[in-house]
mmCIF file of C-alpha atoms and ligand atoms in Angstrom:
data_model
loop_
_atom_site.group_PDB
_atom_site.id
_atom_site.type_symbol
_atom_site.label_atom_id
_atom_site.label_comp_id
_atom_site.label_asym_id
_atom_site.label_seq_id
_atom_site.Cartn_x
_atom_site.Cartn_y
_atom_site.Cartn_z
ATOM 1 C CA UNK A 198 105.707 36.503 167.607
ATOM 2 C CA UNK A 199 107.010 38.685 164.353
ATOM 3 C CA UNK A 200 106.072 42.204 164.645
ATOM 4 C CA UNK A 201 105.909 43.904 160.939
ATOM 5 C CA UNK A 202 105.844 47.622 160.857
ATOM 6 C CA UNK A 203 105.903 47.875 157.015
ATOM 7 C CA UNK A 204 104.171 46.128 154.175
ATOM 8 C CA UNK A 205 107.519 44.610 152.921
ATOM 9 C CA UNK A 206 108.029 43.092 156.874
ATOM 10 C CA UNK A 207 104.649 41.781 156.542
ATOM 11 C CA UNK A 208 105.037 39.781 153.210
ATOM 12 C CA UNK A 209 108.381 38.518 154.519
ATOM 13 C CA UNK A 210 106.653 37.371 157.605
ATOM 14 C CA UNK A 211 103.731 36.082 155.826
ATOM 15 C CA UNK A 212 106.240 33.800 153.693
ATOM 16 C CA UNK A 213 106.970 32.053 156.827
ATOM 17 C CA UNK A 214 103.088 30.897 157.602
ATOM 18 C CA UNK A 215 102.371 27.390 156.732
ATOM 19 C CA UNK A 216 98.633 26.680 155.926
ATOM 20 C CA UNK A 217 95.608 28.846 156.065
ATOM 21 C CA UNK A 218 95.706 32.551 157.846
ATOM 22 C CA UNK A 219 93.120 33.472 160.294
ATOM 23 C CA UNK A 220 92.930 37.426 160.576
ATOM 24 C CA UNK A 221 91.836 39.901 163.434
ATOM 25 C CA UNK A 222 91.883 43.462 162.166
ATOM 26 C CA UNK A 223 91.800 46.116 165.096
ATOM 27 C CA UNK A 224 92.368 49.495 165.959
ATOM 28 C CA UNK A 225 94.335 48.410 169.388
ATOM 29 C CA UNK A 226 93.404 49.117 173.137
ATOM 30 C CA UNK A 227 92.891 45.190 173.125
ATOM 31 C CA UNK A 228 90.275 43.911 175.460
ATOM 32 C CA UNK A 229 88.548 40.573 175.944
ATOM 33 C CA UNK A 230 86.243 40.951 172.963
ATOM 34 C CA UNK A 231 89.388 41.095 170.729
ATOM 35 C CA UNK A 232 90.716 38.290 172.710
ATOM 36 C CA UNK A 233 87.764 36.260 171.807
ATOM 37 C CA UNK A 234 88.253 36.889 168.262
ATOM 38 C CA UNK A 235 91.946 36.091 168.453
ATOM 39 C CA UNK A 236 91.322 32.654 170.312
ATOM 40 C CA UNK A 237 88.900 31.495 167.667
ATOM 41 C CA UNK A 238 91.402 32.731 164.727
ATOM 42 C CA UNK A 239 94.028 30.560 166.606
ATOM 43 C CA UNK A 240 91.728 27.421 167.073
ATOM 44 C CA UNK A 241 90.536 27.442 163.453
ATOM 45 C CA UNK A 242 93.830 28.191 161.298
ATOM 46 C CA UNK A 243 97.408 27.459 161.176
ATOM 47 C CA UNK A 244 98.714 31.007 161.225
ATOM 48 C CA UNK A 245 97.175 33.900 163.115
ATOM 49 C CA UNK A 246 97.656 37.473 162.008
ATOM 50 C CA UNK A 247 96.427 40.757 163.795
ATOM 51 C CA UNK A 248 96.848 44.052 162.730
ATOM 52 C CA UNK A 249 96.576 47.247 164.990
ATOM 53 C CA UNK A 250 96.100 50.518 163.181
ATOM 54 C CA UNK A 251 94.009 53.358 164.267
ATOM 55 C CA UNK A 252 92.804 54.188 160.876
ATOM 56 C CA UNK A 253 92.538 57.942 160.376
ATOM 57 C CA UNK A 254 90.285 57.826 157.408
ATOM 58 C CA UNK A 255 87.008 56.411 159.357
ATOM 59 C CA UNK A 256 87.271 59.261 161.792
ATOM 60 C CA UNK A 257 85.567 62.327 161.008
ATOM 61 C CA UNK A 258 86.637 65.870 161.753
ATOM 62 C CA UNK A 259 85.996 66.777 165.237
ATOM 63 C CA UNK A 260 85.815 62.839 166.345
ATOM 64 C CA UNK A 261 88.379 61.272 168.630
ATOM 65 C CA UNK A 262 91.212 60.029 166.472
ATOM 66 C CA UNK A 263 93.840 62.053 168.482
ATOM 67 C CA UNK A 264 92.308 60.968 171.808
ATOM 68 C CA UNK A 265 91.719 57.258 170.811
ATOM 69 C CA UNK A 266 93.326 54.873 173.266
ATOM 70 C CA UNK A 267 96.690 53.552 172.189
ATOM 71 C CA UNK A 268 98.235 50.871 174.400
ATOM 72 C CA UNK A 269 101.284 49.412 172.366
ATOM 73 C CA UNK A 270 103.035 47.798 175.264
ATOM 74 C CA UNK A 271 99.780 46.048 176.564
ATOM 75 C CA UNK A 272 98.568 45.225 173.393
ATOM 76 C CA UNK A 273 101.701 43.576 172.133
ATOM 77 C CA UNK A 274 101.835 41.458 175.217
ATOM 78 C CA UNK A 275 98.057 40.446 174.641
ATOM 79 C CA UNK A 276 99.010 39.370 171.270
ATOM 80 C CA UNK A 277 102.063 37.496 172.286
ATOM 81 C CA UNK A 278 100.392 35.546 175.125
ATOM 82 C CA UNK A 279 97.390 34.822 172.614
ATOM 83 C CA UNK A 280 99.606 32.892 170.361
ATOM 84 C CA UNK A 281 99.856 35.498 167.513
ATOM 85 C CA UNK A 282 102.299 34.322 164.744
ATOM 86 C CA UNK A 283 102.198 37.925 163.200
ATOM 87 C CA UNK A 284 101.371 41.172 164.302
ATOM 88 C CA UNK A 285 101.177 44.190 161.734
ATOM 89 C CA UNK A 286 101.656 47.429 163.334
ATOM 90 C CA UNK A 287 101.964 49.847 160.604
ATOM 91 C CA UNK A 288 102.143 53.790 160.899
ATOM 92 C CA UNK A 289 99.865 55.857 158.577
ATOM 93 C CA UNK A 290 102.582 56.172 155.775
ATOM 94 C CA UNK A 291 102.894 52.607 155.411
ATOM 95 C CA UNK A 292 99.002 52.225 154.529
ATOM 96 C CA UNK A 293 98.203 55.514 152.762
ATOM 97 C CA UNK A 294 99.709 57.578 149.923
ATOM 98 C CA UNK A 295 98.470 60.568 148.161
ATOM 99 C CA UNK A 296 95.324 60.970 146.128
ATOM 100 C CA UNK A 297 94.254 57.569 146.452
ATOM 101 C CA UNK A 298 91.630 55.478 144.998
ATOM 102 C CA UNK A 299 88.960 54.653 147.849
ATOM 103 C CA UNK A 300 86.282 52.624 148.556
ATOM 104 C CA UNK A 301 82.898 53.968 148.718
ATOM 105 C CA UNK A 302 80.178 52.671 150.972
ATOM 106 C CA UNK A 303 76.936 51.615 149.336
ATOM 107 C CA UNK A 304 74.429 54.791 148.901
ATOM 108 C CA UNK A 305 71.695 53.491 151.135
ATOM 109 C CA UNK A 306 73.230 50.835 153.463
ATOM 110 C CA UNK A 307 76.018 52.925 154.120
ATOM 111 C CA UNK A 308 74.368 56.180 154.832
ATOM 112 C CA UNK A 309 71.556 54.887 157.445
ATOM 113 C CA UNK A 310 72.177 54.819 161.055
ATOM 114 C CA UNK A 311 76.004 54.731 161.869
ATOM 115 C CA UNK A 312 76.343 56.485 158.236
ATOM 116 C CA UNK A 313 73.697 59.185 159.088
ATOM 117 C CA UNK A 314 75.687 59.859 162.337
ATOM 118 C CA UNK A 315 79.073 59.595 160.860
ATOM 119 C CA UNK A 316 79.011 60.228 157.178
ATOM 120 C CA UNK A 317 81.865 58.951 155.370
ATOM 121 C CA UNK A 318 82.937 56.625 158.048
ATOM 122 C CA UNK A 319 82.255 53.571 156.192
ATOM 123 C CA UNK A 320 84.250 54.645 153.133
ATOM 124 C CA UNK A 321 87.210 54.811 155.641
ATOM 125 C CA UNK A 322 86.566 51.404 157.338
ATOM 126 C CA UNK A 323 86.052 49.363 153.784
ATOM 127 C CA UNK A 324 89.133 51.316 152.131
ATOM 128 C CA UNK A 325 91.616 50.185 155.075
ATOM 129 C CA UNK A 326 89.809 46.678 155.387
ATOM 130 C CA UNK A 327 90.286 46.106 151.478
ATOM 131 C CA UNK A 328 93.936 47.190 151.839
ATOM 132 C CA UNK A 329 94.363 44.977 154.991
ATOM 133 C CA UNK A 330 92.648 42.067 153.127
ATOM 134 C CA UNK A 331 94.881 42.374 150.226
ATOM 135 C CA UNK A 332 97.838 42.602 152.132
ATOM 136 C CA UNK A 333 97.496 39.624 154.558
ATOM 137 C CA UNK A 334 95.204 37.529 152.251
ATOM 138 C CA UNK A 335 93.770 35.360 154.785
ATOM 139 C CA UNK A 336 91.369 32.487 154.594
ATOM 140 C CA UNK A 337 89.170 33.617 157.419
ATOM 141 C CA UNK A 338 88.738 37.015 158.984
ATOM 142 C CA UNK A 339 86.934 37.651 162.369
ATOM 143 C CA UNK A 340 85.005 40.495 163.478
ATOM 144 C CA UNK A 341 82.648 41.338 166.351
ATOM 145 C CA UNK A 342 78.838 41.451 165.968
ATOM 146 C CA UNK A 343 78.914 44.678 168.136
ATOM 147 C CA UNK A 344 79.856 46.578 164.972
ATOM 148 C CA UNK A 345 76.743 45.023 163.055
ATOM 149 C CA UNK A 346 76.722 47.528 160.202
ATOM 150 C CA UNK A 347 80.306 47.393 159.663
ATOM 151 C CA UNK A 348 80.080 43.687 159.597
ATOM 152 C CA UNK A 349 77.243 43.617 156.913
ATOM 153 C CA UNK A 350 79.075 46.232 154.812
ATOM 154 C CA UNK A 351 82.317 44.156 154.858
ATOM 155 C CA UNK A 352 80.694 41.023 154.068
ATOM 156 C CA UNK A 353 78.744 42.925 151.217
ATOM 157 C CA UNK A 354 82.180 44.351 149.886
ATOM 158 C CA UNK A 355 83.859 40.791 150.031
ATOM 159 C CA UNK A 356 80.914 39.542 147.997
ATOM 160 C CA UNK A 357 80.529 42.479 145.418
ATOM 161 C CA UNK A 358 84.490 42.300 144.882
ATOM 162 C CA UNK A 359 84.423 38.486 144.726
ATOM 163 C CA UNK A 360 86.975 38.185 147.364
ATOM 164 C CA UNK A 361 87.422 34.446 148.566
ATOM 165 C CA UNK A 362 87.581 35.285 152.198
ATOM 166 C CA UNK A 363 85.302 33.591 154.944
ATOM 167 C CA UNK A 364 83.842 36.108 157.217
ATOM 168 C CA UNK A 365 83.589 34.836 160.765
ATOM 169 C CA UNK A 366 81.095 36.917 162.752
ATOM 170 C CA UNK A 367 81.635 36.667 166.677
ATOM 171 C CA UNK A 368 79.280 37.347 169.587
ATOM 172 C CA UNK A 369 79.431 40.600 171.472
ATOM 173 C CA UNK A 370 81.621 40.130 174.737
ATOM 174 C CA UNK A 371 79.935 42.048 177.787
ATOM 175 C CA UNK A 372 80.831 42.595 181.494
ATOM 176 C CA UNK A 373 78.949 41.147 183.911
ATOM 177 C CA UNK A 374 76.346 43.854 184.495
ATOM 178 C CA UNK A 375 75.625 43.707 180.645
ATOM 179 C CA UNK A 376 77.774 46.511 179.205
ATOM 180 C CA UNK A 377 79.055 45.691 176.069
ATOM 181 C CA UNK A 378 83.004 45.790 175.734
ATOM 182 C CA UNK A 379 84.352 48.761 173.792
ATOM 183 C CA UNK A 380 87.740 50.421 173.729
ATOM 184 C CA UNK A 381 85.769 53.613 174.124
ATOM 185 C CA UNK A 382 84.397 52.281 177.500
ATOM 186 C CA UNK A 383 87.811 53.766 178.536
ATOM 187 C CA UNK A 384 86.398 57.336 178.336
ATOM 188 C CA UNK A 385 83.698 56.784 180.681
ATOM 189 C CA UNK A 386 83.862 58.120 184.262
ATOM 190 C CA UNK A 387 82.010 55.826 187.211
ATOM 191 C CA UNK A 388 78.724 57.792 186.845
ATOM 192 C CA UNK A 389 78.708 57.700 183.012
ATOM 193 C CA UNK A 390 79.765 53.658 183.132
ATOM 194 C CA UNK A 391 76.161 53.324 185.177
ATOM 195 C CA UNK A 392 74.358 55.717 182.718
ATOM 196 C CA UNK A 393 75.750 53.414 179.951
ATOM 197 C CA UNK A 394 74.202 50.326 181.149
ATOM 198 C CA UNK A 395 70.846 51.740 179.765
ATOM 199 C CA UNK A 396 72.046 50.526 176.334
ATOM 200 C CA UNK A 397 72.034 46.891 177.026
ATOM 201 C CA UNK A 398 69.045 47.239 179.447
ATOM 202 C CA UNK A 399 66.871 48.962 176.316
ATOM 203 C CA UNK A 400 68.255 45.894 174.324
ATOM 204 C CA UNK A 401 67.153 43.469 177.028
ATOM 205 C CA UNK A 402 63.754 44.842 177.199
ATOM 206 C CA UNK A 403 63.322 44.261 173.187
ATOM 207 C CA UNK A 404 64.291 40.728 173.762
ATOM 208 C CA UNK A 405 61.985 40.465 176.597
ATOM 209 C CA UNK A 406 59.160 41.969 174.644
ATOM 210 C CA UNK A 407 59.627 39.743 171.628
ATOM 211 C CA UNK A 408 59.860 36.425 173.925
ATOM 212 C CA UNK A 409 56.320 37.741 175.039
ATOM 213 C CA UNK A 410 55.341 37.633 171.397
ATOM 214 C CA UNK A 411 55.685 41.399 170.601
ATOM 215 C CA UNK A 412 57.215 41.784 167.036
ATOM 216 C CA UNK A 413 56.186 45.181 166.244
ATOM 217 C CA UNK A 414 59.302 47.404 165.766
ATOM 218 C CA UNK A 415 57.475 50.726 166.889
ATOM 219 C CA UNK A 416 56.378 49.405 170.144
ATOM 220 C CA UNK A 417 59.742 47.624 170.630
ATOM 221 C CA UNK A 418 61.424 51.101 169.643
ATOM 222 C CA UNK A 419 59.194 53.006 171.859
ATOM 223 C CA UNK A 420 59.881 50.951 174.894
ATOM 224 C CA UNK A 421 63.644 51.120 174.369
ATOM 225 C CA UNK A 422 63.312 54.996 173.970
ATOM 226 C CA UNK A 423 61.673 55.213 177.199
ATOM 227 C CA UNK A 424 64.640 53.275 179.032
ATOM 228 C CA UNK A 425 67.182 55.585 177.153
ATOM 229 C CA UNK A 426 65.494 58.681 177.624
ATOM 230 C CA UNK A 427 67.946 60.615 180.002
ATOM 231 C CA UNK A 428 70.615 59.723 177.427
ATOM 232 C CA UNK A 429 71.238 61.845 173.995
ATOM 233 C CA UNK A 430 70.021 59.069 171.859
ATOM 234 C CA UNK A 431 71.118 58.978 168.187
ATOM 235 C CA UNK A 432 68.977 56.160 166.945
ATOM 236 C CA UNK A 433 67.136 52.980 168.019
ATOM 237 C CA UNK A 434 66.414 50.802 165.038
ATOM 238 C CA UNK A 435 65.305 47.390 163.763
ATOM 239 C CA UNK A 436 66.791 46.083 160.787
ATOM 240 C CA UNK A 437 67.115 42.867 159.003
ATOM 241 C CA UNK A 438 70.396 41.291 158.333
ATOM 242 C CA UNK A 439 70.546 43.108 154.972
ATOM 243 C CA UNK A 440 70.333 46.550 157.053
ATOM 244 C CA UNK A 441 67.059 47.272 155.876
ATOM 245 C CA UNK A 442 64.500 48.851 158.239
ATOM 246 C CA UNK A 443 61.740 46.679 158.855
ATOM 247 C CA UNK A 444 58.384 46.916 160.803
ATOM 248 C CA UNK A 445 57.979 43.307 162.193
ATOM 249 C CA UNK A 446 60.786 41.362 163.853
ATOM 250 C CA UNK A 447 61.457 38.164 161.837
ATOM 251 C CA UNK A 448 63.315 35.771 164.309
ATOM 252 C CA UNK A 449 66.693 34.712 162.705
ATOM 253 C CA UNK A 450 66.741 37.576 160.817
ATOM 254 C CA UNK A 451 66.680 40.740 162.673
ATOM 255 C CA UNK A 452 69.072 42.999 164.671
ATOM 256 C CA UNK A 453 67.948 45.613 166.878
ATOM 257 C CA UNK A 454 70.604 48.478 167.395
ATOM 258 C CA UNK A 455 70.929 51.606 169.318
ATOM 259 C CA UNK A 456 73.579 54.376 169.493
ATOM 260 C CA UNK A 457 73.664 56.918 172.175
ATOM 261 C CA UNK A 458 75.965 59.559 173.636
ATOM 262 C CA UNK A 459 76.959 59.086 177.371
ATOM 263 C CA UNK A 460 78.524 62.359 178.292
ATOM 264 C CA UNK A 461 81.010 63.094 175.292
ATOM 265 C CA UNK A 462 81.365 59.495 174.616
ATOM 266 C CA UNK A 463 79.437 57.721 171.897
ATOM 267 C CA UNK A 464 78.485 54.066 172.299
ATOM 268 C CA UNK A 465 76.689 51.562 170.041
ATOM 269 C CA UNK A 466 75.272 48.255 170.952
ATOM 270 C CA UNK A 467 72.642 45.692 169.190
ATOM 271 C CA UNK A 468 71.146 42.329 169.868
ATOM 272 C CA UNK A 469 70.729 39.698 166.719
ATOM 273 C CA UNK A 470 67.251 38.201 167.009
HETATM 274 O O1 PAF B 107 86.319 47.580 164.260
HETATM 275 C C1 PAF B 107 87.425 48.071 164.099
HETATM 276 O O2 PAF B 107 88.243 47.954 165.046
HETATM 277 C C2 PAF B 107 87.790 48.982 162.747
HETATM 278 O O3 PAF B 107 86.748 49.549 162.164
HETATM 279 C C3 PAF B 107 88.590 48.140 161.639
HETATM 280 C C4 PAF B 107 87.624 46.989 161.148
HETATM 281 C C5 PAF B 107 89.696 47.505 162.151
HETATM 282 C C6 PAF B 107 89.070 49.003 160.464
HETATM 283 O O4 PAF B 107 89.971 49.948 161.109
#
């Protein structure tokens, strides 16, 4: 595995790639969810590139940028063992200069739900993803469905900017008790971890209601809110794949989402219907 820390090192490393590139952008603290993305990239492409970069522009002031888990040694090992060809591990100065052009998230889809709770977050995500895609020039890029709004906006950006890249959405990986894997789960103490199960329990309830024939968003949201009640809930929402709020679930075109704080930790989860 080649470790590239600068853009020029990355370019030289990419020169050694023969065939299509599968790319997995990450912020590190890699877990089984990331492994699933890397494994898919390994199966479907000649060359696999992973980036690890805790992107400062997608954190709002007061968020967890400084304490975001950083696990360089373990992450390098995971990449190596997963058959990654190139690991791009830049620092902030390799990625950003002064007074730069930024990508702006769209006015509506970029500023509902996560965008309301974290205004400006998606500008930072889209900007860094645009930079990374331009540097790596992959044929395919892999993202988890857990960050559903991020996935929708990146897909839209690639369409709007006529970028010829296949975006591969991957299923959320869960612990056996239903907790969606996230690098931020590391912040949870044992009691909070137990509380966090309410997110997946609420989503399970939504699926069950739908299976029983209830497609009304307000009723599904109401039942979910009752389960989530003791938590500090930021939103429960029912949207279509284009991230428009909808009143009725349409099977094959619906995502039910939740964001809540458990103690000091903000968690998100969703189910695609
Ligand atoms: O999902 C993430 O880990 C990040 O938002 C991403 C896509 C790597 C951009 O920093």
